[in-house]
Every structure is written in C-alpha cells, then in structure tokens.
Coordinates of C-alpha atoms in Angstrom, one line a residue:
X25 CA -6.9 39.2 18.7
X26 CA -5.1 36.1 17.6
X27 CA -6.9 33.0 16.4
X28 CA -5.1 29.7 15.8
X29 CA -7.0 28.6 12.7
X30 CA -9.5 25.8 13.0
X31 CA -9.3 25.3 16.8
X32 CA -10.5 28.9 17.5
X33 CA -13.0 29.2 14.7
X34 CA -14.7 25.8 14.3
X35 CA -17.0 24.2 16.8
X36 CA -17.6 20.5 17.6
X37 CA -21.0 20.3 16.0
X38 CA -22.5 21.6 12.8
X39 CA -24.2 25.0 13.2
X40 CA -22.0 26.0 16.1
X41 CA -19.0 27.4 14.0
X42 CA -20.8 30.5 12.9
X43 CA -21.6 31.7 16.4
X44 CA -18.1 30.8 17.6
X45 CA -16.5 32.7 14.7
X46 CA -18.8 35.6 15.3
X47 CA -17.9 35.9 18.9
X48 CA -14.2 35.9 18.0
X49 CA -14.8 38.6 15.4
X50 CA -16.8 40.6 17.9
X51 CA -13.9 40.6 20.3
X52 CA -11.6 42.0 17.5
X53 CA -13.9 44.8 16.3
X54 CA -12.1 48.1 16.3
X55 CA -8.8 46.3 15.9
X56 CA -7.1 43.4 14.2
X57 CA -8.0 39.7 13.9
X58 CA -4.9 37.6 13.1
X59 CA -5.7 34.1 11.9
X60 CA -2.7 31.8 11.9
X61 CA -2.9 28.5 10.0
X62 CA -5.8 29.9 8.0
X63 CA -5.7 27.0 5.6
X64 CA -6.9 24.6 8.2
X65 CA -10.4 26.1 7.7
X66 CA -10.7 24.5 4.2
X67 CA -10.1 20.8 4.8
X68 CA -11.6 18.0 2.8
X69 CA -12.6 14.6 4.1
X70 CA -13.2 11.8 1.7
X71 CA -13.4 14.3 -1.2
X72 CA -16.2 16.2 0.6
X73 CA -15.9 19.8 1.8
X74 CA -15.7 20.2 5.6
X75 CA -18.9 21.8 6.8
X76 CA -17.3 23.2 10.0
X77 CA -14.6 25.1 8.2
X78 CA -16.9 26.2 5.5
X79 CA -19.3 27.6 8.1
X80 CA -16.4 29.6 9.7
X81 CA -15.2 30.8 6.3
X82 CA -18.8 31.9 5.3
X83 CA -19.2 33.8 8.6
X84 CA -15.8 35.4 8.3
X85 CA -16.5 36.5 4.7
X86 CA -19.9 38.1 5.7
X87 CA -18.5 39.8 8.7
X88 CA -15.5 41.2 6.8
X89 CA -17.9 42.8 4.4
X90 CA -20.5 44.0 7.0
X91 CA -17.8 45.2 9.5
X92 CA -15.2 46.3 7.0
X93 CA -14.9 49.8 8.6
X94 CA -14.3 48.3 12.1
X95 CA -12.2 45.2 11.4
X96 CA -8.8 44.3 9.9
X97 CA -8.2 40.6 9.2
X98 CA -4.7 39.2 8.6
X99 CA -4.3 35.6 7.7
X100 CA -1.1 33.6 7.8
X101 CA 0.1 30.3 6.6
X102 CA 2.1 28.6 3.9
X103 CA 1.6 30.3 0.5
X104 CA 0.3 27.2 -1.4
X105 CA -2.1 26.3 1.4
X106 CA -3.3 29.9 1.6
X107 CA -3.9 29.9 -2.2
X108 CA -5.8 26.6 -2.0
X109 CA -8.1 28.1 0.7
X110 CA -8.7 31.4 -1.0
X111 CA -9.5 29.6 -4.3
X112 CA -12.5 28.0 -2.5
X113 CA -14.3 31.3 -2.7
X114 CA -13.6 34.2 -5.1
X115 CA -15.3 36.6 -2.6
X116 CA -12.8 35.6 0.0
X117 CA -9.8 36.0 -2.3
X118 CA -10.9 39.6 -3.2
X119 CA -11.0 40.5 0.5
X120 CA -7.2 39.9 0.9
X121 CA -5.7 42.3 -1.6
X122 CA -2.3 42.8 0.0
X123 CA 0.1 39.9 0.3
X124 CA 3.4 39.8 2.1
X125 CA 5.6 36.7 1.6
X126 CA 8.5 36.3 4.0
X127 CA 11.7 34.8 2.6
X128 CA 13.6 32.1 4.3
X129 CA 15.8 33.3 7.2
X130 CA 19.5 32.9 6.6
X131 CA 21.4 30.4 8.8
X132 CA 22.9 33.4 10.6
X133 CA 19.4 34.8 11.3
X134 CA 18.2 31.4 12.5
X135 CA 21.1 31.4 15.0
X136 CA 20.3 35.0 16.1
X137 CA 16.6 34.0 16.6
X138 CA 17.7 31.0 18.7
X139 CA 19.8 33.3 20.8
X140 CA 16.9 35.7 21.4
X141 CA 14.6 32.8 22.3
X142 CA 17.2 31.4 24.7
X143 CA 17.8 34.9 26.3
X144 CA 14.0 35.2 26.8
X145 CA 14.2 32.0 28.8
X146 CA 17.2 33.1 30.8
X147 CA 19.4 30.7 28.9
X148 CA 22.7 31.3 27.1
X149 CA 24.1 29.6 24.1
X150 CA 27.9 29.3 24.2
X151 CA 30.2 29.9 21.2
X152 CA 30.7 26.3 20.3
X153 CA 26.9 25.6 20.4
X154 CA 26.3 28.6 18.2
X155 CA 28.9 27.4 15.7
X156 CA 27.4 23.9 15.6
X157 CA 23.8 25.3 15.2
X158 CA 25.0 27.5 12.4
X159 CA 26.5 24.5 10.6
X160 CA 23.2 22.5 11.1
X161 CA 21.2 25.5 9.7
X162 CA 23.5 25.8 6.7
X163 CA 23.1 22.1 6.0
X164 CA 19.4 22.2 6.3
X165 CA 19.2 25.2 3.9
X166 CA 21.2 23.3 1.3
X167 CA 18.8 20.3 1.3
X168 CA 15.6 20.1 -0.7
X169 CA 12.4 18.3 0.5
X170 CA 9.0 17.9 -1.1
X171 CA 6.1 19.5 0.9
X172 CA 2.7 17.8 1.1
X173 CA 1.7 19.3 -2.2
X174 CA 4.8 18.0 -4.0
X175 CA 6.5 21.4 -4.2
X176 CA 10.3 21.7 -3.5
X177 CA 11.1 23.3 -0.2
X178 CA 14.5 24.0 1.3
X179 CA 15.2 22.2 4.6
X180 CA 15.0 25.3 6.8
X181 CA 11.5 26.0 5.5
X182 CA 10.6 22.4 5.8
X183 CA 11.7 22.4 9.4
X184 CA 9.6 25.5 10.1
X185 CA 12.2 28.3 9.6
X186 CA 12.0 30.4 12.7
X187 CA 10.0 27.7 14.5
X188 CA 13.0 25.4 13.9
X189 CA 15.1 27.7 16.1
X190 CA 12.5 27.6 18.8
X191 CA 12.2 23.8 18.7
X192 CA 15.9 23.4 19.0
X193 CA 16.2 25.7 21.9
X194 CA 13.2 24.1 23.7
X195 CA 14.7 20.6 23.2
X196 CA 18.1 21.8 24.4
X197 CA 16.6 23.4 27.5
X198 CA 14.6 20.2 28.3
X199 CA 17.8 18.1 27.9
X200 CA 19.7 20.6 30.1
X201 CA 17.0 20.5 32.8
X202 CA 17.0 16.7 32.8
X203 CA 20.8 16.7 33.3
X204 CA 20.6 19.2 36.1
X205 CA 17.9 17.4 38.0
X206 CA 20.0 14.2 37.8
X207 CA 22.9 15.9 39.5
X208 CA 23.4 14.6 43.0
X209 CA 24.0 18.1 44.4
X210 CA 21.3 19.9 42.4
X211 CA 19.9 21.8 45.4
X212 CA 23.4 23.2 46.1
X213 CA 24.2 24.6 42.7
X214 CA 24.4 28.4 42.4
X215 CA 22.4 30.4 39.9
X216 CA 25.6 30.8 37.8
X217 CA 26.3 27.1 37.8
X218 CA 22.7 26.4 36.8

C-alpha cells in the first residue's frame, strides 16, 4: 500500500487522524506500507507542533510496535527532512534501522529515464532532442542551489532528479498535443504523423 504522506494519513479535524492512519495500516497488514513524503507529517505552524501530523505519527509508531510481525513500513523523502521528522521521536527513529540513500542520477541516466517515460506514453524522443536534454541535465548537475534548509544541492536534485525527467516529458507532450490540435488537418493525420 502506498501513502502520500500527509494527505493519506492526516484528517481534517483533530482526533480523526488516528482512525484514518489505522485504516491505512490495516489495509497494509501482511504486506508493506510505503509512505512517500514522510516528512510532511511533522510540520510546525507558528512554532507549534502540528497536532494532526503528531496524531498520525503516534498511531504509526504504536502500530509498528503492536503489528511488527505483520507489517513492513518504508518511508521516503529527502534525507534532511526525514532526519528532522525522525528526531521528533526517538522511538520512531529506532523503528527505522535500515537506511538507503540514492545518489543523484547521472545526466545520461536522466535521459534514459525520460526515454522510458516517453515510451510508456507511446512517445518518442528524437536524437536531437535527446542531445539537447543531455546538455540541459549536464548544466543542471553543474549548478549548486540552496535547499529550504540552507544545504547545498546540485541542480538535478533541486529539480527533482528523476521527477525532472518526468516533468520535462509531460511538458513536451502537452506542447506537442497543443501543436497537433492546432493543425488544420488534425483529423486526417496518420498515427505515424501524430
């Protein structure tokens, strides 16, 4: 079962996050609960801890202990954000004893990912576009940006790494679709021309 952080674990009103989180955990028993953007559960507002996220975290922690033989929980997110969230509760930190950090994809890997995403959408990237995309990925990799915590981050990571490839392909496909629809003979184009 995949959960997208806050939106799948936190409810609209105090007291409702625990049952919402429990229902999600129940559906994952006997398998794996993957929580993406885990760090969104530990937000602060005006220097105060977020009660909705804390309720979800407390429920998750209790269920990870009580159902430890029936449940695997994997959390994902940016390392500094994950650390900040895990530091909120020592018990939570000790439940995640294996850590896998993925390195930045190389520009060549970003282009390969883009081609896979395009192929999944029945799109093709021509040789010139691949070369241009590779150059853009190389330029991004060479640039350094500050993340929201003030840490240096290369441009590919700042742009989302693999997500960057998907965003570029999706934008290119939208632009292509707009151009095609604006063609006066759009209905007469063959599949190959499209």
